[in-house]
């Protein structure tokens, strides 16, 4: 079967850990595109990269907001959630001297009221942690992904599948995730499926996880594989992906 050349690749890296600079270097070297979702502080105690590094990343890629303190919105009273959303973005915008249109829900935790809050606050889109999708979803404040760069157990995929809905659209991804026990085989199988569909492959991850897994060579190799197969016009930031997918709001 000939492969469809129209596959779109987007990548997002969460949490603003200093190791994000390594992801930045590799994504840049391979000529790909990405969004880095960054809190101002991490209440879990993880370091967040300094403003100079953020500006360097912003010179090439998109920076998105991830609340002020990396708070799970569903754990907060609404006014506090609103503060986290507004202040997290304002601080980033002050640091970068540019608008920040994107948001990613820490821990993937949110409800419809939070999606509404983001819309009212003027964000353009929000990314979730729903995986196994080969499109941009149906709602601009619930943008899904395809795979996290992490060796999850099968049970994690099953839970994510059940919780994320749109089962008919995601069942091919689930089958591939369950069939491929080795997470690298799974990664390449899901990407190959996206190519056959001419769909979207949205990779996301945490640089700190890649550090701990000693998986930078595998990350590098996969990005090289992608760069050989995705045309430059289809290497998008999350904001560009949202713009392309939700032109009519
Ligand atoms: Zn996070």
Short mmCIF file of C-alpha atoms and ligand atoms in Angstrom, two decimals:
data_model
loop_
_atom_site.label_atom_id
_atom_site.label_comp_id
_atom_site.label_asym_id
_atom_site.label_seq_id
_atom_site.Cartn_x
_atom_site.Cartn_y
_atom_site.Cartn_z
CA UNK A 1 0.00 0.00 0.00
CA UNK A 2 1.57 3.35 -0.97
CA UNK A 3 2.13 5.63 1.96
CA UNK A 4 0.26 8.89 2.12
CA UNK A 5 2.72 11.80 2.11
CA UNK A 6 0.35 14.14 3.89
CA UNK A 7 1.01 12.99 7.44
CA UNK A 8 1.31 15.88 9.88
CA UNK A 9 3.80 15.79 12.77
CA UNK A 10 3.53 17.82 15.93
CA UNK A 11 5.39 17.43 19.19
CA UNK A 12 4.85 18.81 22.65
CA UNK A 13 7.18 18.74 25.63
CA UNK A 14 5.68 19.45 29.05
CA UNK A 15 6.84 21.01 32.32
CA UNK A 16 9.73 23.32 31.36
CA UNK A 17 12.38 21.10 32.98
CA UNK A 18 15.98 22.26 32.26
CA UNK A 19 16.45 19.07 30.18
CA UNK A 20 13.94 20.51 27.70
CA UNK A 21 17.00 22.19 26.17
CA UNK A 22 18.16 18.77 24.99
CA UNK A 23 14.78 18.17 23.31
CA UNK A 24 15.03 21.66 21.81
CA UNK A 25 18.47 20.88 20.33
CA UNK A 26 17.34 17.58 18.79
CA UNK A 27 14.05 18.91 17.39
CA UNK A 28 15.97 21.87 15.91
CA UNK A 29 18.65 19.66 14.42
CA UNK A 30 16.04 17.54 12.65
CA UNK A 31 14.16 20.59 11.37
CA UNK A 32 10.96 19.62 13.19
CA UNK A 33 8.48 21.79 15.04
CA UNK A 34 7.21 21.69 18.61
CA UNK A 35 5.46 23.36 21.51
CA UNK A 36 6.92 23.53 25.01
CA UNK A 37 4.30 23.85 27.77
CA UNK A 38 5.87 25.59 30.73
CA UNK A 39 4.68 26.52 34.23
CA UNK A 40 6.33 29.43 36.06
CA UNK A 41 7.10 27.20 39.05
CA UNK A 42 6.53 23.53 39.68
CA UNK A 43 4.76 22.90 42.98
CA UNK A 44 6.03 19.30 42.87
CA UNK A 45 9.53 20.66 43.39
CA UNK A 46 10.90 20.05 39.91
CA UNK A 47 13.14 22.83 38.55
CA UNK A 48 11.87 25.02 35.70
CA UNK A 49 14.33 26.36 33.16
CA UNK A 50 15.50 29.99 33.40
CA UNK A 51 14.01 32.77 31.28
CA UNK A 52 17.07 32.93 28.99
CA UNK A 53 16.57 29.29 27.97
CA UNK A 54 12.86 29.84 27.45
CA UNK A 55 13.63 32.78 25.16
CA UNK A 56 16.04 30.66 23.18
CA UNK A 57 13.38 27.98 22.68
CA UNK A 58 10.81 30.67 21.82
CA UNK A 59 13.11 31.97 19.07
CA UNK A 60 12.32 28.82 17.13
CA UNK A 61 9.31 27.06 18.64
CA UNK A 62 6.05 27.79 20.43
CA UNK A 63 5.89 28.22 24.19
CA UNK A 64 2.52 27.36 25.75
CA UNK A 65 1.19 27.83 29.26
CA UNK A 66 0.93 25.05 31.84
CA UNK A 67 -0.56 27.08 34.75
CA UNK A 68 1.55 29.16 37.15
CA UNK A 69 2.49 26.39 39.59
CA UNK A 70 1.79 23.19 37.64
CA UNK A 71 -1.57 22.78 39.38
CA UNK A 72 -4.16 20.17 38.45
CA UNK A 73 -7.15 22.39 37.67
CA UNK A 74 -9.73 19.88 38.91
CA UNK A 75 -8.24 20.14 42.42
CA UNK A 76 -8.77 23.90 42.64
CA UNK A 77 -11.70 26.18 43.42
CA UNK A 78 -12.68 27.97 40.24
CA UNK A 79 -11.28 31.43 41.20
CA UNK A 80 -7.92 29.80 42.05
CA UNK A 81 -7.98 27.87 38.78
CA UNK A 82 -8.68 31.15 37.01
CA UNK A 83 -5.71 32.79 38.73
CA UNK A 84 -3.44 29.87 37.79
CA UNK A 85 -4.52 30.10 34.16
CA UNK A 86 -4.30 33.89 33.84
CA UNK A 87 -1.14 34.46 35.88
CA UNK A 88 0.72 31.54 34.28
CA UNK A 89 0.15 33.02 30.84
CA UNK A 90 0.80 36.63 31.86
CA UNK A 91 4.19 35.77 33.37
CA UNK A 92 5.20 33.87 30.24
CA UNK A 93 4.05 36.71 28.00
CA UNK A 94 6.02 39.23 30.07
CA UNK A 95 9.12 37.02 29.87
CA UNK A 96 8.83 36.37 26.13
CA UNK A 97 7.30 39.69 24.98
CA UNK A 98 4.82 37.82 22.84
CA UNK A 99 1.34 36.38 23.11
CA UNK A 100 0.93 32.82 24.38
CA UNK A 101 -2.09 31.25 22.64
CA UNK A 102 -1.76 27.65 23.87
CA UNK A 103 -2.45 25.83 27.11
CA UNK A 104 -1.89 22.27 28.32
CA UNK A 105 -3.78 20.85 31.33
CA UNK A 106 -1.29 19.70 34.02
CA UNK A 107 -1.80 15.99 34.64
CA UNK A 108 -4.36 16.03 31.83
CA UNK A 109 -6.94 16.98 34.51
CA UNK A 110 -9.82 19.24 33.54
CA UNK A 111 -13.56 19.43 33.08
CA UNK A 112 -15.77 21.35 30.69
CA UNK A 113 -15.80 24.34 33.05
CA UNK A 114 -12.01 24.66 32.64
CA UNK A 115 -12.25 24.45 28.85
CA UNK A 116 -14.80 27.27 29.07
CA UNK A 117 -12.51 29.26 31.35
CA UNK A 118 -9.69 29.02 28.80
CA UNK A 119 -11.98 30.11 25.98
CA UNK A 120 -13.13 33.14 27.98
CA UNK A 121 -9.52 33.96 28.85
CA UNK A 122 -8.76 34.23 25.13
CA UNK A 123 -6.63 31.13 24.64
CA UNK A 124 -6.73 29.68 21.14
CA UNK A 125 -6.56 25.99 22.09
CA UNK A 126 -5.69 23.50 24.84
CA UNK A 127 -3.93 20.14 24.72
CA UNK A 128 -4.97 17.13 26.77
CA UNK A 129 -3.22 13.82 27.55
CA UNK A 130 -5.73 11.73 25.60
CA UNK A 131 -3.68 9.51 23.30
CA UNK A 132 -4.12 7.10 20.34
CA UNK A 133 -5.64 9.80 18.10
CA UNK A 134 -4.60 10.44 14.51
CA UNK A 135 -6.41 13.75 14.15
CA UNK A 136 -6.79 17.01 16.09
CA UNK A 137 -10.01 15.99 17.80
CA UNK A 138 -13.34 17.77 17.59
CA UNK A 139 -12.85 20.46 20.21
CA UNK A 140 -10.16 23.11 20.20
CA UNK A 141 -9.90 23.09 24.02
CA UNK A 142 -9.48 19.30 24.13
CA UNK A 143 -6.77 18.63 21.56
CA UNK A 144 -5.64 14.99 21.84
CA UNK A 145 -2.27 13.37 21.16
CA UNK A 146 -1.09 10.13 19.59
CA UNK A 147 1.51 8.81 22.02
CA UNK A 148 3.54 9.82 25.05
CA UNK A 149 7.26 9.10 24.70
CA UNK A 150 7.20 6.70 27.64
CA UNK A 151 7.15 2.90 28.11
CA UNK A 152 3.64 2.67 29.54
CA UNK A 153 2.12 -0.65 30.49
CA UNK A 154 -0.86 -1.94 28.52
CA UNK A 155 -3.18 -1.15 31.44
CA UNK A 156 -2.29 2.55 31.11
CA UNK A 157 -3.34 2.52 27.45
CA UNK A 158 -6.59 0.77 28.31
CA UNK A 159 -7.44 3.31 31.04
CA UNK A 160 -6.57 6.24 28.79
CA UNK A 161 -8.66 4.72 25.99
CA UNK A 162 -11.74 4.29 28.16
CA UNK A 163 -11.45 7.76 29.70
CA UNK A 164 -10.74 9.60 26.45
CA UNK A 165 -13.85 8.58 24.48
CA UNK A 166 -14.08 8.74 20.66
CA UNK A 167 -13.49 5.00 20.80
CA UNK A 168 -14.34 4.33 17.18
CA UNK A 169 -11.66 6.80 16.02
CA UNK A 170 -9.08 5.46 18.48
CA UNK A 171 -9.55 1.69 18.29
CA UNK A 172 -6.90 1.18 15.58
CA UNK A 173 -4.40 3.01 17.80
CA UNK A 174 -5.35 0.92 20.82
CA UNK A 175 -4.91 -2.29 18.86
CA UNK A 176 -1.42 -1.22 17.74
CA UNK A 177 -0.48 -0.11 21.26
CA UNK A 178 -1.56 -3.44 22.76
CA UNK A 179 -0.03 -5.57 19.99
CA UNK A 180 3.41 -4.01 20.35
CA UNK A 181 4.74 -4.79 23.78
CA UNK A 182 8.05 -3.09 23.10
CA UNK A 183 7.44 0.65 23.38
CA UNK A 184 9.80 1.51 20.53
CA UNK A 185 8.00 -0.89 18.19
CA UNK A 186 4.74 0.68 19.38
CA UNK A 187 6.03 4.18 18.61
CA UNK A 188 7.07 3.27 15.06
CA UNK A 189 3.87 1.25 14.44
CA UNK A 190 1.66 4.19 15.48
CA UNK A 191 3.66 6.57 13.30
CA UNK A 192 3.40 4.18 10.36
CA UNK A 193 -0.37 4.03 10.87
CA UNK A 194 -0.55 7.85 10.86
CA UNK A 195 1.30 7.84 7.52
CA UNK A 196 -1.09 5.34 6.01
CA UNK A 197 -4.02 7.50 7.13
CA UNK A 198 -2.42 10.77 6.06
CA UNK A 199 -3.40 11.86 9.56
CA UNK A 200 -1.76 13.57 12.50
CA UNK A 201 1.00 12.10 14.64
CA UNK A 202 1.27 14.07 17.86
CA UNK A 203 4.13 12.96 20.10
CA UNK A 204 4.37 14.36 23.61
CA UNK A 205 6.61 13.75 26.57
CA UNK A 206 8.67 14.99 29.49
CA UNK A 207 12.40 15.62 29.00
CA UNK A 208 12.97 14.52 32.59
CA UNK A 209 11.48 11.10 31.76
CA UNK A 210 13.78 10.81 28.73
CA UNK A 211 16.72 11.60 31.04
CA UNK A 212 15.67 8.93 33.53
CA UNK A 213 15.08 6.34 30.82
CA UNK A 214 18.42 7.17 29.14
CA UNK A 215 16.31 7.32 25.99
CA UNK A 216 17.82 10.36 24.24
CA UNK A 217 19.40 8.19 21.49
CA UNK A 218 15.99 6.62 20.79
CA UNK A 219 14.32 10.04 20.78
CA UNK A 220 16.97 11.33 18.38
CA UNK A 221 16.59 8.32 16.11
CA UNK A 222 12.80 8.60 16.00
CA UNK A 223 12.97 12.31 15.15
CA UNK A 224 15.35 11.43 12.30
CA UNK A 225 12.87 8.81 11.08
CA UNK A 226 10.07 11.42 11.18
CA UNK A 227 12.13 14.09 9.43
CA UNK A 228 12.71 11.75 6.49
CA UNK A 229 9.00 11.10 6.11
CA UNK A 230 7.12 14.32 6.89
CA UNK A 231 7.34 17.20 4.45
CA UNK A 232 8.45 20.53 5.95
CA UNK A 233 5.03 22.18 5.48
CA UNK A 234 3.49 19.48 7.70
CA UNK A 235 5.82 19.93 10.70
CA UNK A 236 3.64 22.00 12.98
CA UNK A 237 3.57 23.54 16.43
CA UNK A 238 0.44 22.74 18.42
CA UNK A 239 -0.89 26.25 17.69
CA UNK A 240 -0.39 25.73 13.94
CA UNK A 241 -2.11 22.37 14.21
CA UNK A 242 -5.06 23.97 16.02
CA UNK A 243 -5.25 26.77 13.46
CA UNK A 244 -5.31 24.27 10.62
CA UNK A 245 -7.89 22.04 12.32
CA UNK A 246 -10.28 24.61 13.76
CA UNK A 247 -10.36 27.40 11.20
CA UNK A 248 -14.05 28.00 11.81
CA UNK A 249 -13.78 28.00 15.61
ZN1 LIG B 1 2.85 18.77 33.35
#
